[in-house]
Tab-separated table of C-alpha atoms in Angstrom:
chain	number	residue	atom	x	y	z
A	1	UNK	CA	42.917	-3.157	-3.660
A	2	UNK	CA	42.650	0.669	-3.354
A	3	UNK	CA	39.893	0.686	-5.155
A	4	UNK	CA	37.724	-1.564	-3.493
A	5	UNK	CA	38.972	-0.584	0.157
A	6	UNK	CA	36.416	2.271	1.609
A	7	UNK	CA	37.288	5.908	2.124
A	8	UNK	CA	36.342	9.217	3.634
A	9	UNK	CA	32.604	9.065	4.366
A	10	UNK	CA	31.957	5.619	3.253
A	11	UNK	CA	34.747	4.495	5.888
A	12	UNK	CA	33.809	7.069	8.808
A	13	UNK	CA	30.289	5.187	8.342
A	14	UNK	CA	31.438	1.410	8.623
A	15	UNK	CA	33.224	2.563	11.723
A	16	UNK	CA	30.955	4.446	12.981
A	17	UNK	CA	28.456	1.915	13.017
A	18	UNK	CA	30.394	-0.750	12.943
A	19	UNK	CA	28.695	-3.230	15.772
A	20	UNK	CA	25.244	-2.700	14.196
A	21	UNK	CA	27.242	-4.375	10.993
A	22	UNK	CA	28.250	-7.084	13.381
A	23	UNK	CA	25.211	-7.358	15.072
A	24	UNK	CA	23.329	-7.984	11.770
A	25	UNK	CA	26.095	-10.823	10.841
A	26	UNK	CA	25.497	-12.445	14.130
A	27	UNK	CA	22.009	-12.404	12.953
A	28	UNK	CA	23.043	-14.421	10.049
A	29	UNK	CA	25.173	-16.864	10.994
A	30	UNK	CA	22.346	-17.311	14.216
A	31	UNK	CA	20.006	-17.747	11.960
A	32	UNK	CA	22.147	-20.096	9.209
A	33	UNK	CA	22.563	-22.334	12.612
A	34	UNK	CA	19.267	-22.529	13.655
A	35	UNK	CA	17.833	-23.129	10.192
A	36	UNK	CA	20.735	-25.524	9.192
A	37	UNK	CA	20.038	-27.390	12.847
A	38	UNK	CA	16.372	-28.027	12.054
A	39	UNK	CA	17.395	-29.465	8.155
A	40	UNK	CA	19.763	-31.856	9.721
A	41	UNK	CA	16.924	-32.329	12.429
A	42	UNK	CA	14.360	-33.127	10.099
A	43	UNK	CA	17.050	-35.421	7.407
A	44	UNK	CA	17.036	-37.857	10.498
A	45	UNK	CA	13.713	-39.001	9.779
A	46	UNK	CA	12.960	-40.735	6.524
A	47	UNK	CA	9.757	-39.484	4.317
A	48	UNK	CA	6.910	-42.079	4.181
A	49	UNK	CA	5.253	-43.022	1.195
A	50	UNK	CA	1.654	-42.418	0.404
A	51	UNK	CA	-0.415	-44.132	-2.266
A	52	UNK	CA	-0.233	-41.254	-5.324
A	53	UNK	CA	2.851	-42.273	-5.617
A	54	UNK	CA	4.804	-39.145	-3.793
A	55	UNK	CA	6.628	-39.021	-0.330
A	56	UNK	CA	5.336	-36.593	2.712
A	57	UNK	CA	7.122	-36.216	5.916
A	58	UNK	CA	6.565	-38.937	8.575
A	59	UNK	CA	3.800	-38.303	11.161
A	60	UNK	CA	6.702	-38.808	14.185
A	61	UNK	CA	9.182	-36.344	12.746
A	62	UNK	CA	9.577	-33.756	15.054
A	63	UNK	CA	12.345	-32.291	12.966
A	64	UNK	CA	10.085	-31.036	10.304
A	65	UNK	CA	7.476	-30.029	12.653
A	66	UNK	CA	10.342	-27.468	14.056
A	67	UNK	CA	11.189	-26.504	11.032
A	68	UNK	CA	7.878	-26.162	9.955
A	69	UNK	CA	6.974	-24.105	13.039
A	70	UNK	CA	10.258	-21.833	12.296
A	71	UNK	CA	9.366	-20.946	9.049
A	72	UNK	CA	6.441	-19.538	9.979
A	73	UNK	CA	7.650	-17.197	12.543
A	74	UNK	CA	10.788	-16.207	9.885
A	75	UNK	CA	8.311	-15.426	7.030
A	76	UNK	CA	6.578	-12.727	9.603
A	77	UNK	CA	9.907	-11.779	10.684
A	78	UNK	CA	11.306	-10.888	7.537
A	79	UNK	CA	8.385	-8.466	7.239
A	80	UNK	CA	9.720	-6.530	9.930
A	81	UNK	CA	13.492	-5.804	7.752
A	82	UNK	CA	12.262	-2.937	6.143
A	83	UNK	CA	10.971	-1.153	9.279
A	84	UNK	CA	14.053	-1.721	11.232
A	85	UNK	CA	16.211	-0.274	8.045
A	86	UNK	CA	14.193	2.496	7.646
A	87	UNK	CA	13.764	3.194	11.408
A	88	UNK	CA	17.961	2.688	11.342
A	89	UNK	CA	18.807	4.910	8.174
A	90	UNK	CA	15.817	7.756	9.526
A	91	UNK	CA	17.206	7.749	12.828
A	92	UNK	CA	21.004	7.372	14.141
A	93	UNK	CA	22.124	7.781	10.436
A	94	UNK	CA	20.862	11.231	9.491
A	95	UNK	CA	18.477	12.592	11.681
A	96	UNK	CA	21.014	12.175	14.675
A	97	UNK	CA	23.408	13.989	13.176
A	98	UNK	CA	21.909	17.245	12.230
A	99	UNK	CA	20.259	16.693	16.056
A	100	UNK	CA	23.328	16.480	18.052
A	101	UNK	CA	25.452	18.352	14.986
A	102	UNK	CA	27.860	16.008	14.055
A	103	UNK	CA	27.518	16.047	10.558
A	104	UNK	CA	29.232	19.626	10.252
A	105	UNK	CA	32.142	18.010	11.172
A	106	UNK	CA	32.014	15.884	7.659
A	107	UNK	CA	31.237	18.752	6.158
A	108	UNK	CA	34.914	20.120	7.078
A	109	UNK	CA	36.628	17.337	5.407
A	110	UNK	CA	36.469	18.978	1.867
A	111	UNK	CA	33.421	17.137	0.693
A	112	UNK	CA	29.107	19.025	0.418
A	113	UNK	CA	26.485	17.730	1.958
A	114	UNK	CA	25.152	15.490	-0.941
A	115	UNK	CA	28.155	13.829	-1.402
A	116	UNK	CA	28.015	13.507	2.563
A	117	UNK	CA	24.699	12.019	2.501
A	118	UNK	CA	25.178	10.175	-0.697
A	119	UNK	CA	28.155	8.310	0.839
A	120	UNK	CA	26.228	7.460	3.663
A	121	UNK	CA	23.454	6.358	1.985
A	122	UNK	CA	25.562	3.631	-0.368
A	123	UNK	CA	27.585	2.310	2.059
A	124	UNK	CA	23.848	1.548	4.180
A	125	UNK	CA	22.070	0.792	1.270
A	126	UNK	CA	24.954	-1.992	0.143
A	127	UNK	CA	25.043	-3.414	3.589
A	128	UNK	CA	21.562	-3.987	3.995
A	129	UNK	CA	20.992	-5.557	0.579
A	130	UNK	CA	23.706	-7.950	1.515
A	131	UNK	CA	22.498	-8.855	4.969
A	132	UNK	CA	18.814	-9.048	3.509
A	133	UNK	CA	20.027	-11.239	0.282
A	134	UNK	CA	21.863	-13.004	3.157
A	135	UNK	CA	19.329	-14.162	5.113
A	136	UNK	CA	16.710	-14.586	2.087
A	137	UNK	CA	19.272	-17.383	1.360
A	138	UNK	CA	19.064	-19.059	4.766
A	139	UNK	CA	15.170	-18.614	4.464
A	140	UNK	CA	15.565	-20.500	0.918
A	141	UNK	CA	17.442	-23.511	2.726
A	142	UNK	CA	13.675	-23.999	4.940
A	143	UNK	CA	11.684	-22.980	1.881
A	144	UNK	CA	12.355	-25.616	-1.037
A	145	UNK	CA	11.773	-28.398	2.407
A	146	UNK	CA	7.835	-26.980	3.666
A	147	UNK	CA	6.942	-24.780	0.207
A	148	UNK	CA	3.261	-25.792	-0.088
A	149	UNK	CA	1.952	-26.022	3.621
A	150	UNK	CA	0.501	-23.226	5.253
A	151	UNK	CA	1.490	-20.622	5.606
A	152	UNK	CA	4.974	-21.445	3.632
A	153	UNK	CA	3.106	-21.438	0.030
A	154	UNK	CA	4.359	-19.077	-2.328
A	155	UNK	CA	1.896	-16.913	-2.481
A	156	UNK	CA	1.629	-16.479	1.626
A	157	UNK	CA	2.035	-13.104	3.318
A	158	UNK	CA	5.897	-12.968	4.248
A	159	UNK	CA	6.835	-16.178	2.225
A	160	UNK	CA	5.893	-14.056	-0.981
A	161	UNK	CA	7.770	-11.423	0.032
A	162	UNK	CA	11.044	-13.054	1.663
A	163	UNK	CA	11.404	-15.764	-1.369
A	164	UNK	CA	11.672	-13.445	-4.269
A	165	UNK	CA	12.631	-9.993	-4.925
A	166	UNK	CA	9.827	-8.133	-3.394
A	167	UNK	CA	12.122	-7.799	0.214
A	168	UNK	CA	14.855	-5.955	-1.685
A	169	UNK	CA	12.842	-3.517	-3.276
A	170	UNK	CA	10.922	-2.930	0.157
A	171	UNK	CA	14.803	-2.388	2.093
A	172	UNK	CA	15.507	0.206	-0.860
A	173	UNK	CA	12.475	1.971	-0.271
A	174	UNK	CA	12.652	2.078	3.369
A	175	UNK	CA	16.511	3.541	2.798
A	176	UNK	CA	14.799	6.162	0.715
A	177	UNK	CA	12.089	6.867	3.430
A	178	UNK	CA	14.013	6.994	5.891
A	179	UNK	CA	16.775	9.455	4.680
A	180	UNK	CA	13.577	11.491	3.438
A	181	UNK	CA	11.912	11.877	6.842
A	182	UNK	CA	15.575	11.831	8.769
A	183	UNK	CA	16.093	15.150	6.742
A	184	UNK	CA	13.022	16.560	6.918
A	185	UNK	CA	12.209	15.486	11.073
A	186	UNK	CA	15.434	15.884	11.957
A	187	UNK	CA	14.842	14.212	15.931
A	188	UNK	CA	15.970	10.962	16.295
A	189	UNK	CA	13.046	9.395	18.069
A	190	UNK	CA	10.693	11.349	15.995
A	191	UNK	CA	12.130	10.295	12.558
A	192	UNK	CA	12.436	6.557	13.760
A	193	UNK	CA	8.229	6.524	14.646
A	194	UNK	CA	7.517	8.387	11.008
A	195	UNK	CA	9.352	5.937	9.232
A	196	UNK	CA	8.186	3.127	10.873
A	197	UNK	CA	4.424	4.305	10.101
A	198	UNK	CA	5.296	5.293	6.856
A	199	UNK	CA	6.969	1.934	5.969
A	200	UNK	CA	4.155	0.186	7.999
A	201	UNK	CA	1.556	1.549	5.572
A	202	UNK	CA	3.637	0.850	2.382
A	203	UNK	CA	3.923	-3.094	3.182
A	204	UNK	CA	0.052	-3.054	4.782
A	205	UNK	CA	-0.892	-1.492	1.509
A	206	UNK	CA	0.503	-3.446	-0.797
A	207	UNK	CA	0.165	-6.927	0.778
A	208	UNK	CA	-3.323	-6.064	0.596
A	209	UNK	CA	-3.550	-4.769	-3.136
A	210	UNK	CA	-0.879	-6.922	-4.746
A	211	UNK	CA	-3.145	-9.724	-5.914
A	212	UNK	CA	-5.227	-7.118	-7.699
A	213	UNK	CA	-2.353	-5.976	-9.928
A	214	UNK	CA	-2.577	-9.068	-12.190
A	215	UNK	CA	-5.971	-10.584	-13.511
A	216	UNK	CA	-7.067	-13.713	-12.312
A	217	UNK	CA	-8.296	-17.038	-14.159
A	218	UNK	CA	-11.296	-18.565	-13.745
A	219	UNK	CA	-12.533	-22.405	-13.746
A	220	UNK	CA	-15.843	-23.326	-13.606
A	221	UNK	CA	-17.599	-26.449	-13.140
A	222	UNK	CA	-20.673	-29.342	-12.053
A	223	UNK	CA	-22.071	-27.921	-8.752
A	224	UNK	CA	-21.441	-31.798	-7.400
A	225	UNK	CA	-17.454	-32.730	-7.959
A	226	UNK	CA	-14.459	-30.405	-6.829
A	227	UNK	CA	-12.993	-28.094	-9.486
A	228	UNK	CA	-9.543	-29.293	-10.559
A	229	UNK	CA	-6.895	-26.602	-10.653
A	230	UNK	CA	-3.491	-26.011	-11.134
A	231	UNK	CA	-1.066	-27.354	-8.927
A	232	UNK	CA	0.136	-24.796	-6.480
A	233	UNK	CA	-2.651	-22.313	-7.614
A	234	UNK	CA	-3.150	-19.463	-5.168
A	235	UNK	CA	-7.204	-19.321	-4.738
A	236	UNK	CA	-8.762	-16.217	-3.995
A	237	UNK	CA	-12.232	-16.443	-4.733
A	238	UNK	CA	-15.228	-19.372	-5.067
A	239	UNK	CA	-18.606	-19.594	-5.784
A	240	UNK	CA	-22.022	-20.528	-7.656
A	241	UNK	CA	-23.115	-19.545	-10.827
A	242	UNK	CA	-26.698	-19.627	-12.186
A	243	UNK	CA	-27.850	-20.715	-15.659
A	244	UNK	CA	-27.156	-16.539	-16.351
A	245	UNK	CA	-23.802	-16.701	-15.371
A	246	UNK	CA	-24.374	-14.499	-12.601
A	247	UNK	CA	-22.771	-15.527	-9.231
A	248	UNK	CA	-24.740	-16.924	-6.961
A	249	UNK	CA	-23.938	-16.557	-2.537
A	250	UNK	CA	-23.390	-20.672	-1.448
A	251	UNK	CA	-24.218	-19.507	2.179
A	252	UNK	CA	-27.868	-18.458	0.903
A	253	UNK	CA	-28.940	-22.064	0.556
A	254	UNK	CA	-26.378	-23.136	3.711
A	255	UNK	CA	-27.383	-20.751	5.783
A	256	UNK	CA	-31.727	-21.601	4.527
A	257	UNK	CA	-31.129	-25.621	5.013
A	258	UNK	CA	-29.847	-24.879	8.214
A	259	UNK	CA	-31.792	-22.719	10.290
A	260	UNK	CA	-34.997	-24.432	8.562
A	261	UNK	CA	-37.174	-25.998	11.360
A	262	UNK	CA	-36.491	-29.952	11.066
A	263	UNK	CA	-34.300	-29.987	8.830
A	264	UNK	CA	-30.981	-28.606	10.503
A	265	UNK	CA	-30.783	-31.693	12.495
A	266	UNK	CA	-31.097	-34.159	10.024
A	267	UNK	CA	-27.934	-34.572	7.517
A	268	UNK	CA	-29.980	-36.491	4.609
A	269	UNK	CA	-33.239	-33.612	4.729
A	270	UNK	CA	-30.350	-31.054	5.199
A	271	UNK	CA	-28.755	-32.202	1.586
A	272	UNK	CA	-31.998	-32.233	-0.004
A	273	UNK	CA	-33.363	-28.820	1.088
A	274	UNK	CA	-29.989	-27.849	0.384
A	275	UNK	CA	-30.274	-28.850	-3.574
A	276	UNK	CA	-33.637	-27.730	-3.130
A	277	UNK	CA	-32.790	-24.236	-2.719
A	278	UNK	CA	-29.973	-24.209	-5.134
A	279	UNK	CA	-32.450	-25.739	-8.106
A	280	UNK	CA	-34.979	-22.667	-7.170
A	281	UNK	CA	-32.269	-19.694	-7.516
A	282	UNK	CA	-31.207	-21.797	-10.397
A	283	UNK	CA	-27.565	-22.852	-9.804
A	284	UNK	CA	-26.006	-24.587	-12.336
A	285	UNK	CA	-22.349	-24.696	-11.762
A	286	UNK	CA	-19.547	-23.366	-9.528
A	287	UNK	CA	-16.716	-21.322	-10.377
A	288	UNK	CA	-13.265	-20.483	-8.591
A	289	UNK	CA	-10.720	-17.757	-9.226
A	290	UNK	CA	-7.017	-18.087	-8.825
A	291	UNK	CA	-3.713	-16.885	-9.563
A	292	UNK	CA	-1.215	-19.690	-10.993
A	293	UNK	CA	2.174	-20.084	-9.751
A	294	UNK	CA	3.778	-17.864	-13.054
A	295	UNK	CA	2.588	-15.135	-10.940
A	296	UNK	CA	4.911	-15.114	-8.170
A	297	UNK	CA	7.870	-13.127	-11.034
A	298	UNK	CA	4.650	-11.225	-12.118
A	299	UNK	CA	4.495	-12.761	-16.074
A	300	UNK	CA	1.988	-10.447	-17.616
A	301	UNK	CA	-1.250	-11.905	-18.592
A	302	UNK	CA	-2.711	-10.813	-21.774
A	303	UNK	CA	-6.898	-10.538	-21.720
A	304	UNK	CA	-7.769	-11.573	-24.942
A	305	UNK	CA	-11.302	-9.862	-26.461
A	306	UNK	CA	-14.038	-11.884	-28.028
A	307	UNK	CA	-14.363	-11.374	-31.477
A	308	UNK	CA	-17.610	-9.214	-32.491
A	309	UNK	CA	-19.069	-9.945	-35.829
């Protein structure tokens, strides 16, 4: 038991900050009740069936709609863990204390000042990986119900994030960012707004890179029929292709059809000046780009090269 139990730092820390701790367990357990409400909400209704042969939610079940509704604001919510740990760790934890000059008092207690801010920095670190994989387990409880709907799919900003590991990594690097610019800032207000635009950047960043980091696939097809892909594929491109292969704008020929003089109005001379246009820039086939759901863990795709003669 002595081993486990805290002790000089690490136990000045939980007590000092001690109703933040149960501030972010009331979080919890508020959001475990609200979440848990909805499920039980939503079970009251049963799922209709639909003719392929799987079940969707009923069109009067409020429940889900709730729940639905929920998610959404939780997945955006989540987002914001990272800044308020950072902001947290930056601020009252370090750059407080050299402010108001606590932290010489720790320094008297027979220990330096990395193994003071190493101590505080573990016992933080610890508690906010267990209140983030905390409520990343009360987000799973809504997940595996409205996974698929927008904007709950997997590949979603904040549902990407708050359903896998991504979350953890980004409270570890806002501990690290914060402690960083708590030490070098040294003012509390000051060292919250630095972390909080340094930690905004990081998640603005990568949201907006991270479906460049693995290569796509490609499906191609008849200009006429939609292209069949995987189920629960994450899209993020579309478009024609010419008898060349090179891609080919669809809103050319839209955008020709329908600001033509006569035409616009009429749906049936619309289609055909519409096909019209795609035969002369000779279109051929369409093509569309996704990421399947293996990439949510990351799973390396190889590109395999032709082989040359």
């Amino acid at each position: 038991m002595s081993t486990l139990a805290l002790r000089g730092s690490s136990w000045v820390t939980v007590r000092q900050y001690r109703r933040t701790l149960w501030t972010a367990g009331a979080l919890v357990l508020l959001s475990l009740a609200v979440i848990g409400g909805l499920r039980l909400w939503d079970g009251q209704t049963p799922d209709r069936y639909v003719q392929d042969g799987s079940w969707v939610p009923a069109d009067e079940n409020r429940g889900y709609e709730m729940l639905r509704l929920a998610m959404e604001y939780a997945s955006q919510a989540m987002l914001l863990l990272p800044l308020l740990v950072g902001a947290f760790v930056a601020g009252p934890l370090v750059a407080r204390e050299y402010e108001s000059g606590t932290y010489r008092l720790g320094l008297t207690q027979s220990i330096g000042p990395a193994a003071w801010l190493r101590a505080k920095l573990l016992t933080t670190g610890g508690a906010a990986l267990a209140v983030t994989l905390a409520l990343m387990g009360v987000f799973h409880i809504a997940w595996n119900r409205v996974s698929g709907t927008y904007p709950s799919g997997w590949g979603d900003r904040g549902t990407y994030e708050a359903s896998g590991v991504v979350l953890l990594g980004y409270v570890l690097a806002a501990v690290a960012v914060g402690a960083l610019v708590g030490q070098l800032v040294r003012r509390t207000l000051l060292a919250m707004a630095a972390t909080g635009v340094v930690m905004g950047v990081v998640l603005l960043g990568l949201g907006a890179l991270r479906w460049g980091f693995l290569a796509t696939r490609t499906v191609s097809g008849p200009v006429g029929p939609s292209l069949m892909l995987p189920e629960n594929a994450r899209v993020t491109g579309s478009g024609l292709l010419t008898a060349t292969g090179e891609r080919f704008e669809e809103s050319v020929c839209w955008n020709e059809a329908t600001t033509t003089s006569g035409v616009g109005d009429d749906p049936e001379a619309w289609g055909k000046w519409h096909d019209l246009c795609l035969t002369r820039h000779g279109v051929t086939s369409r093509y569309a780009e996704y990421h399947p759901d293996s990439h949510f863990w990351g799973v390396t795709q190889i590109r395999q090269k032709p082989a040359t003669g």
